[in-house]
XYZ file of C-alpha atoms in Angstrom:
446
model
C 19.978 323.506 43.695
C 22.968 324.319 41.479
C 26.001 326.125 42.889
C 24.305 329.504 42.590
C 21.028 328.109 44.012
C 19.114 329.774 41.172
C 15.306 329.784 41.173
C 13.701 330.362 37.763
C 10.168 331.690 38.114
C 9.605 331.129 34.382
C 12.063 328.359 33.622
C 12.481 325.355 31.381
C 14.275 322.047 31.612
C 15.616 320.145 28.600
C 16.307 316.396 28.812
C 17.917 314.080 26.290
C 18.976 310.440 26.614
C 18.280 310.418 30.342
C 20.376 313.462 31.187
C 19.746 317.145 31.678
C 21.053 319.109 28.712
C 19.658 322.543 29.459
C 18.071 324.559 32.250
C 17.352 328.244 32.547
C 14.841 330.939 31.568
C 12.159 329.425 29.363
C 12.877 331.669 26.392
C 16.580 330.854 26.363
C 16.062 327.095 26.626
C 13.387 327.152 23.931
C 15.769 328.903 21.545
C 18.590 326.451 22.262
C 16.653 323.187 21.876
C 14.078 321.763 19.495
C 12.019 319.312 21.546
C 10.378 316.141 20.313
C 7.989 316.437 23.246
C 7.103 319.457 25.351
C 5.363 319.308 28.728
C 3.588 322.415 29.961
C 4.940 322.951 33.465
C 3.581 326.411 34.230
C 1.610 325.048 37.191
C 4.513 322.979 38.500
C 7.454 323.501 40.831
C 10.369 321.393 39.628
C 12.983 320.257 42.142
C 15.776 317.696 42.041
C 14.725 314.202 43.038
C 14.860 313.812 46.792
C 17.385 311.452 48.395
C 16.482 309.416 51.467
C 19.593 308.853 53.580
C 18.296 305.932 55.646
C 15.291 303.667 55.171
C 14.303 300.087 55.987
C 12.607 298.739 52.875
C 12.108 295.312 54.448
C 10.980 294.414 57.943
C 8.953 297.564 58.505
C 6.744 298.258 55.444
C 4.670 295.070 55.800
C 4.320 295.393 59.581
C 4.307 299.152 60.040
C 2.079 300.245 62.907
C 1.655 296.727 64.266
C 4.138 297.138 67.106
C 2.753 299.181 70.041
C 4.206 302.678 70.016
C 5.073 302.381 73.700
C 7.696 299.669 73.144
C 11.073 300.847 74.424
C 13.903 299.780 72.112
C 16.328 300.099 75.032
C 14.669 297.089 76.652
C 16.471 294.124 75.068
C 13.634 291.717 75.891
C 11.088 293.995 74.219
C 13.374 294.364 71.203
C 13.802 290.606 70.871
C 10.084 290.049 71.289
C 8.685 292.755 68.983
C 11.341 293.751 66.466
C 13.442 290.766 65.399
C 10.500 288.384 64.779
C 8.986 290.874 62.341
C 12.221 290.957 60.339
C 13.220 287.316 60.565
C 9.776 286.014 59.613
C 10.020 287.584 56.139
C 10.236 285.122 53.277
C 12.038 285.990 50.064
C 8.670 286.794 48.469
C 7.764 289.022 51.410
C 10.924 291.055 50.883
C 10.124 291.331 47.170
C 6.680 292.748 47.950
C 8.014 294.916 50.759
C 10.674 296.458 48.509
C 8.075 297.271 45.860
C 5.773 298.848 48.420
C 8.589 300.937 49.911
C 9.768 302.053 46.469
C 6.269 303.096 45.449
C 5.771 305.055 48.659
C 9.079 306.854 48.241
C 8.553 307.672 44.579
C 5.097 309.068 45.227
C 6.664 311.373 47.841
C 9.357 312.593 45.433
C 12.217 310.331 46.555
C 14.170 309.152 43.522
C 17.156 307.621 45.326
C 17.819 306.134 48.745
C 20.405 304.502 50.965
C 19.001 301.345 52.531
C 19.511 300.596 56.208
C 21.272 297.245 55.780
C 18.484 294.931 56.910
C 17.749 292.989 53.712
C 18.013 289.206 54.090
C 17.034 288.234 50.532
C 19.025 290.621 48.362
C 18.029 289.242 44.942
C 14.311 289.425 45.613
C 14.520 292.901 47.143
C 16.617 294.211 44.250
C 14.144 292.757 41.761
C 11.279 294.534 43.500
C 13.076 297.862 43.385
C 13.947 297.355 39.735
C 10.277 296.869 38.887
C 9.510 300.357 40.205
C 12.609 301.985 38.656
C 13.913 303.804 41.725
C 17.634 304.452 42.240
C 19.194 302.886 45.357
C 22.196 301.668 47.267
C 21.261 298.584 49.277
C 23.071 295.963 51.334
C 22.827 292.469 52.767
C 22.007 292.104 56.470
C 25.478 291.700 57.982
C 26.025 290.689 61.599
C 29.459 289.235 62.198
C 29.822 288.875 65.920
C 29.570 285.356 67.306
C 27.647 284.814 70.491
C 29.986 282.146 71.795
C 33.721 281.740 72.183
C 36.505 283.254 70.070
C 36.281 280.457 67.497
C 32.594 281.162 67.060
C 33.314 284.847 66.603
C 35.909 284.137 63.937
C 33.516 281.832 62.115
C 30.716 284.413 62.285
C 33.042 287.138 61.023
C 34.343 285.025 58.149
C 30.825 284.061 57.071
C 29.627 287.669 57.227
C 32.581 288.930 55.191
C 32.151 286.245 52.537
C 28.439 286.976 52.160
C 29.103 290.710 52.010
C 31.739 290.290 49.296
C 29.447 288.039 47.250
C 26.568 290.528 47.379
C 28.769 293.464 46.412
C 30.228 291.496 43.496
C 26.761 290.538 42.226
C 25.491 294.142 42.091
C 28.324 296.510 41.106
C 27.659 300.240 40.578
C 27.385 299.944 36.803
C 26.804 303.254 34.999
C 23.428 302.106 33.686
C 22.296 300.171 36.758
C 20.112 302.066 39.190
C 20.614 299.481 41.944
C 23.996 298.706 43.481
C 25.029 296.883 46.651
C 27.266 298.359 49.327
C 28.802 296.668 52.377
C 26.171 297.844 54.849
C 26.431 296.935 58.516
C 23.602 296.855 61.005
C 25.931 298.725 63.339
C 25.679 299.204 67.110
C 27.668 296.274 68.561
C 26.579 293.615 66.038
C 29.848 293.281 64.113
C 33.383 292.325 65.000
C 36.349 294.562 64.305
C 37.302 292.263 61.442
C 33.940 292.796 59.728
C 34.172 296.563 60.108
C 37.661 296.597 58.627
C 36.667 294.264 55.795
C 33.646 296.431 54.939
C 35.802 299.548 54.777
C 38.451 297.782 52.697
C 35.830 296.535 50.229
C 34.333 300.014 49.959
C 37.716 301.649 49.413
C 38.792 299.126 46.785
C 35.536 299.262 44.810
C 34.606 302.929 45.200
C 31.590 302.118 47.356
C 30.349 303.298 50.715
C 29.771 301.826 54.175
C 26.794 302.612 56.369
C 25.687 301.621 59.863
C 23.453 302.610 62.765
C 25.234 304.040 65.787
C 24.402 305.634 69.143
C 20.674 306.354 69.012
C 20.714 305.605 72.745
C 23.435 305.652 75.383
C 23.431 301.840 75.380
C 25.886 301.835 72.451
C 28.263 304.048 74.406
C 27.954 301.886 77.502
C 28.667 298.685 75.552
C 31.758 300.100 73.842
C 33.142 301.563 77.053
C 32.716 298.225 78.801
C 34.086 296.056 75.975
C 36.652 298.258 74.231
C 37.586 300.861 76.833
C 36.517 303.756 74.623
C 33.440 305.313 73.060
C 31.916 304.015 69.795
C 33.366 306.600 67.396
C 36.742 306.455 69.153
C 36.786 302.703 68.598
C 35.911 303.021 64.908
C 38.638 305.625 64.527
C 41.191 303.295 66.114
C 40.120 300.585 63.651
C 40.767 302.990 60.791
C 37.249 302.626 59.381
C 36.105 306.248 59.318
C 36.188 308.386 56.180
C 34.138 310.329 53.676
C 32.711 307.130 52.185
C 31.217 306.175 55.557
C 27.683 307.159 56.554
C 26.535 306.778 60.150
C 22.895 307.069 61.142
C 21.456 308.558 64.362
C 24.500 309.532 66.477
C 22.162 311.143 68.970
C 24.703 310.772 71.776
C 28.230 312.011 71.133
C 31.039 313.187 73.345
C 33.212 316.113 72.244
C 35.994 313.779 71.183
C 33.613 311.756 69.018
C 32.197 314.830 67.309
C 35.724 316.015 66.535
C 36.678 312.635 65.064
C 33.618 312.714 62.799
C 34.469 316.196 61.598
C 38.125 315.366 60.962
C 37.341 312.184 59.050
C 34.580 313.619 56.874
C 31.985 311.010 57.857
C 28.448 311.618 56.559
C 25.756 311.796 59.241
C 22.071 310.911 58.829
C 19.477 312.482 61.080
C 16.152 310.601 61.212
C 13.876 313.076 63.017
C 10.700 310.990 63.123
C 12.533 307.913 64.419
C 14.354 310.051 66.976
C 11.226 311.712 68.306
C 9.050 308.605 68.241
C 11.839 306.522 69.778
C 12.591 309.110 72.477
C 16.290 309.316 71.606
C 16.645 312.608 73.460
C 17.868 314.506 70.389
C 16.452 317.857 71.432
C 18.594 317.646 74.560
C 21.678 315.772 73.366
C 21.693 315.888 69.566
C 24.502 317.890 67.962
C 23.250 318.027 64.391
C 23.275 321.849 64.017
C 26.790 322.044 65.412
C 28.033 319.174 63.236
C 26.584 320.812 60.125
C 28.111 324.169 61.073
C 31.490 322.442 61.428
C 31.283 321.079 57.888
C 29.755 317.624 58.404
C 27.670 316.484 55.442
C 24.266 316.092 57.094
C 21.312 314.400 55.426
C 17.857 313.235 56.428
C 16.437 309.720 56.582
C 12.924 308.395 57.043
C 13.986 305.156 58.797
C 11.098 302.697 59.182
C 8.101 304.963 59.412
C 6.552 307.508 57.067
C 8.569 307.848 53.841
C 7.310 311.371 53.138
C 10.654 313.086 53.513
C 9.066 316.496 52.954
C 7.272 316.095 56.279
C 10.630 315.538 57.963
C 12.124 318.881 56.950
C 9.977 321.056 59.257
C 10.235 318.384 61.956
C 14.051 318.359 61.797
C 14.322 322.112 61.640
C 11.704 322.926 64.240
C 13.098 320.538 66.834
C 16.400 322.393 66.993
C 15.045 325.895 66.526
C 13.102 325.233 69.695
C 15.849 323.318 71.526
C 18.386 326.087 70.857
C 15.787 328.864 71.070
C 17.400 330.181 67.899
C 15.391 330.848 64.739
C 18.545 330.920 62.619
C 19.119 327.186 63.153
C 18.388 324.973 60.123
C 16.780 327.492 57.745
C 14.531 326.217 54.951
C 17.189 326.297 52.253
C 19.485 324.109 54.363
C 16.702 321.549 54.737
C 16.373 321.253 50.955
C 20.133 320.771 50.677
C 19.981 317.857 53.119
C 17.541 315.895 50.942
C 19.181 316.709 47.604
C 22.850 317.615 47.151
C 23.950 316.428 50.589
C 22.370 313.052 49.965
C 24.057 312.806 46.567
C 27.422 313.576 48.143
C 27.011 310.856 50.787
C 26.171 308.298 48.110
C 29.170 309.249 45.993
C 26.799 310.517 43.302
C 27.316 314.267 43.551
C 28.404 314.418 39.903
C 25.303 312.506 38.799
C 22.284 313.607 40.837
C 21.196 316.010 43.582
C 20.731 319.158 41.508
C 19.225 320.275 38.215
C 22.301 320.995 36.112
C 23.361 320.156 32.547
C 25.220 316.863 32.416
C 23.528 315.339 35.436
C 21.012 312.545 35.295
C 17.429 313.672 34.785
C 16.159 312.792 38.258
C 13.577 315.426 39.151
C 10.190 315.952 40.774
C 7.229 318.018 39.603
C 5.144 319.411 42.456
C 1.608 320.606 41.758
C 1.589 324.329 42.547
C -2.184 324.540 42.302
C -2.760 323.422 45.849
C -3.961 325.515 48.805
C -0.627 325.276 50.622
C 1.264 326.624 47.591
C -1.052 329.437 46.479
C -0.253 332.223 46.309
C 3.251 331.065 45.407
C 5.559 333.692 46.861
C 8.631 331.897 48.185
C 9.031 328.379 46.721
C 11.752 327.322 49.160
C 9.927 328.334 52.322
C 6.626 326.956 51.094
C 8.074 323.591 50.034
C 9.622 323.158 53.477
C 7.072 324.678 55.834
C 3.786 324.268 53.995
C 3.916 321.440 51.448
C 4.327 317.675 51.685
C 4.549 314.664 49.405
C 0.838 314.704 48.563
C 1.581 317.465 46.073
C 4.031 315.381 44.025
C 2.392 315.070 40.601
C 5.156 313.393 38.596
C 8.581 311.894 39.247
C 11.370 311.256 36.762
C 14.485 309.070 37.019
C 16.991 309.002 34.160
C 14.467 310.979 32.148
C 11.842 308.257 32.572
C 8.509 309.261 34.087
C 7.929 306.800 36.951
C 5.034 308.667 38.574
C 2.542 310.433 36.321
C -0.521 312.245 37.636
C 0.200 310.798 41.094
C 0.323 307.137 39.992
C 3.035 304.669 39.051
C 3.579 304.210 35.335
C 5.162 300.791 35.820
C 2.871 298.733 38.027
C -0.756 298.187 38.994
C -0.823 299.949 42.363
C -4.103 298.431 43.499
C -2.797 294.939 42.822
C 0.326 295.721 44.874
C -1.790 296.960 47.781
C -3.797 293.735 47.787
C -0.601 291.691 47.640
C 0.942 293.700 50.482
C -2.134 293.277 52.674
C -2.132 289.517 52.218
C 1.626 289.299 52.810
C 1.430 291.445 55.930
C -1.422 289.428 57.428
C 0.402 286.149 56.800
C 3.697 287.500 58.107
C 2.216 288.723 61.377
C 0.507 285.360 61.841
C 3.875 283.588 61.454
C 5.491 285.751 64.133
C 2.945 284.595 66.716
C 2.618 288.203 67.899
C -0.780 289.623 68.754
C -1.992 293.137 68.021
C -2.265 295.287 71.113
C -4.669 298.180 70.710
C -6.016 300.453 73.453
C -9.264 300.649 71.454
C -11.214 297.543 70.447
C -10.825 296.493 66.814
C -13.985 294.668 65.759
C -13.808 292.307 62.790
């Protein structure tokens, strides 16, 4: 995934002090370096670590699958009944366990870095859980700064949200040796006042951070902004002066021409979450503009959202949806899919000089895929086969900063079985606290 997109059929990778120091034909690298340890990788495909552009590491992992898959998020009563209780019932310990579970799932699928969705309520506990697993991440405190009452209430809500956001960012700066840092992340939609948006952008600009938010998965966002601001969502953000290349917006399934042009002009990063879009019936095949945005120069990346964290499964899903919708096989070729989950993700996170490709000087974040699997033999075209045939089950080992975090398919840092038991107990207790009852079309007999 370097600038030349070179593929070495008989290659070698040299790592020292957590960074890549050499990559190329095996003979050349072997002559250049004398290794203290050599790993035989002849049966491996080595790729950069994958980057997940949008994922909820709390709220969903401990309750995934509990909510009926027929619930319509556009129905505010259904959303308030099924979604918010699952998030708000999390204790600090729940979020600690949830973060560990999410990190383990991502690492075992080859994800070495992610941008969190901005729905963490207990930032210290979540960060501690991620640190235990060793994954790299940009996370944020749940920030909703729009008061439900009068103007005074709105001002108070905004001030409180801004203060909490500033405190979280200050506590977790993007230190060179820290894998976890906090950004001003906004839930998005219509949950924050103009003042909070502007404060988030100002904080990001001043501290070399990024801002991220959900926007326009459904037309309801457009309708709210038209009614309350007189313009469409992206137009409003542009008028506030909060767009830019350090801003990442997720979903954007419904855009007018003027909004698409504003995104392109401002250099905003866009995250497409194909599984969430298809499962949530966003209408992306009909209304989504992702191929056109990418063709116009938008930095497009993929996110797993709150469902399956196997980002390799999302590549054929994302590509196939628009090949079919446009009836054009040239849309989203395999190599472009790999760019979305590597170098494009690094660019959105402001880490393009550090991760996203296997190049000397960059951090040693890489994934070793087992090539001795039915879907990869015979190995003829690694790019096509990784995208259209393989998935995260073939990830044998994962490295971050030159540290092996997954070895022979298992975490090197934690007792996975103990985590699974802890997660089961936490999930059962959490669901009980919500007062919600499982609805299954088939009887579940205990």
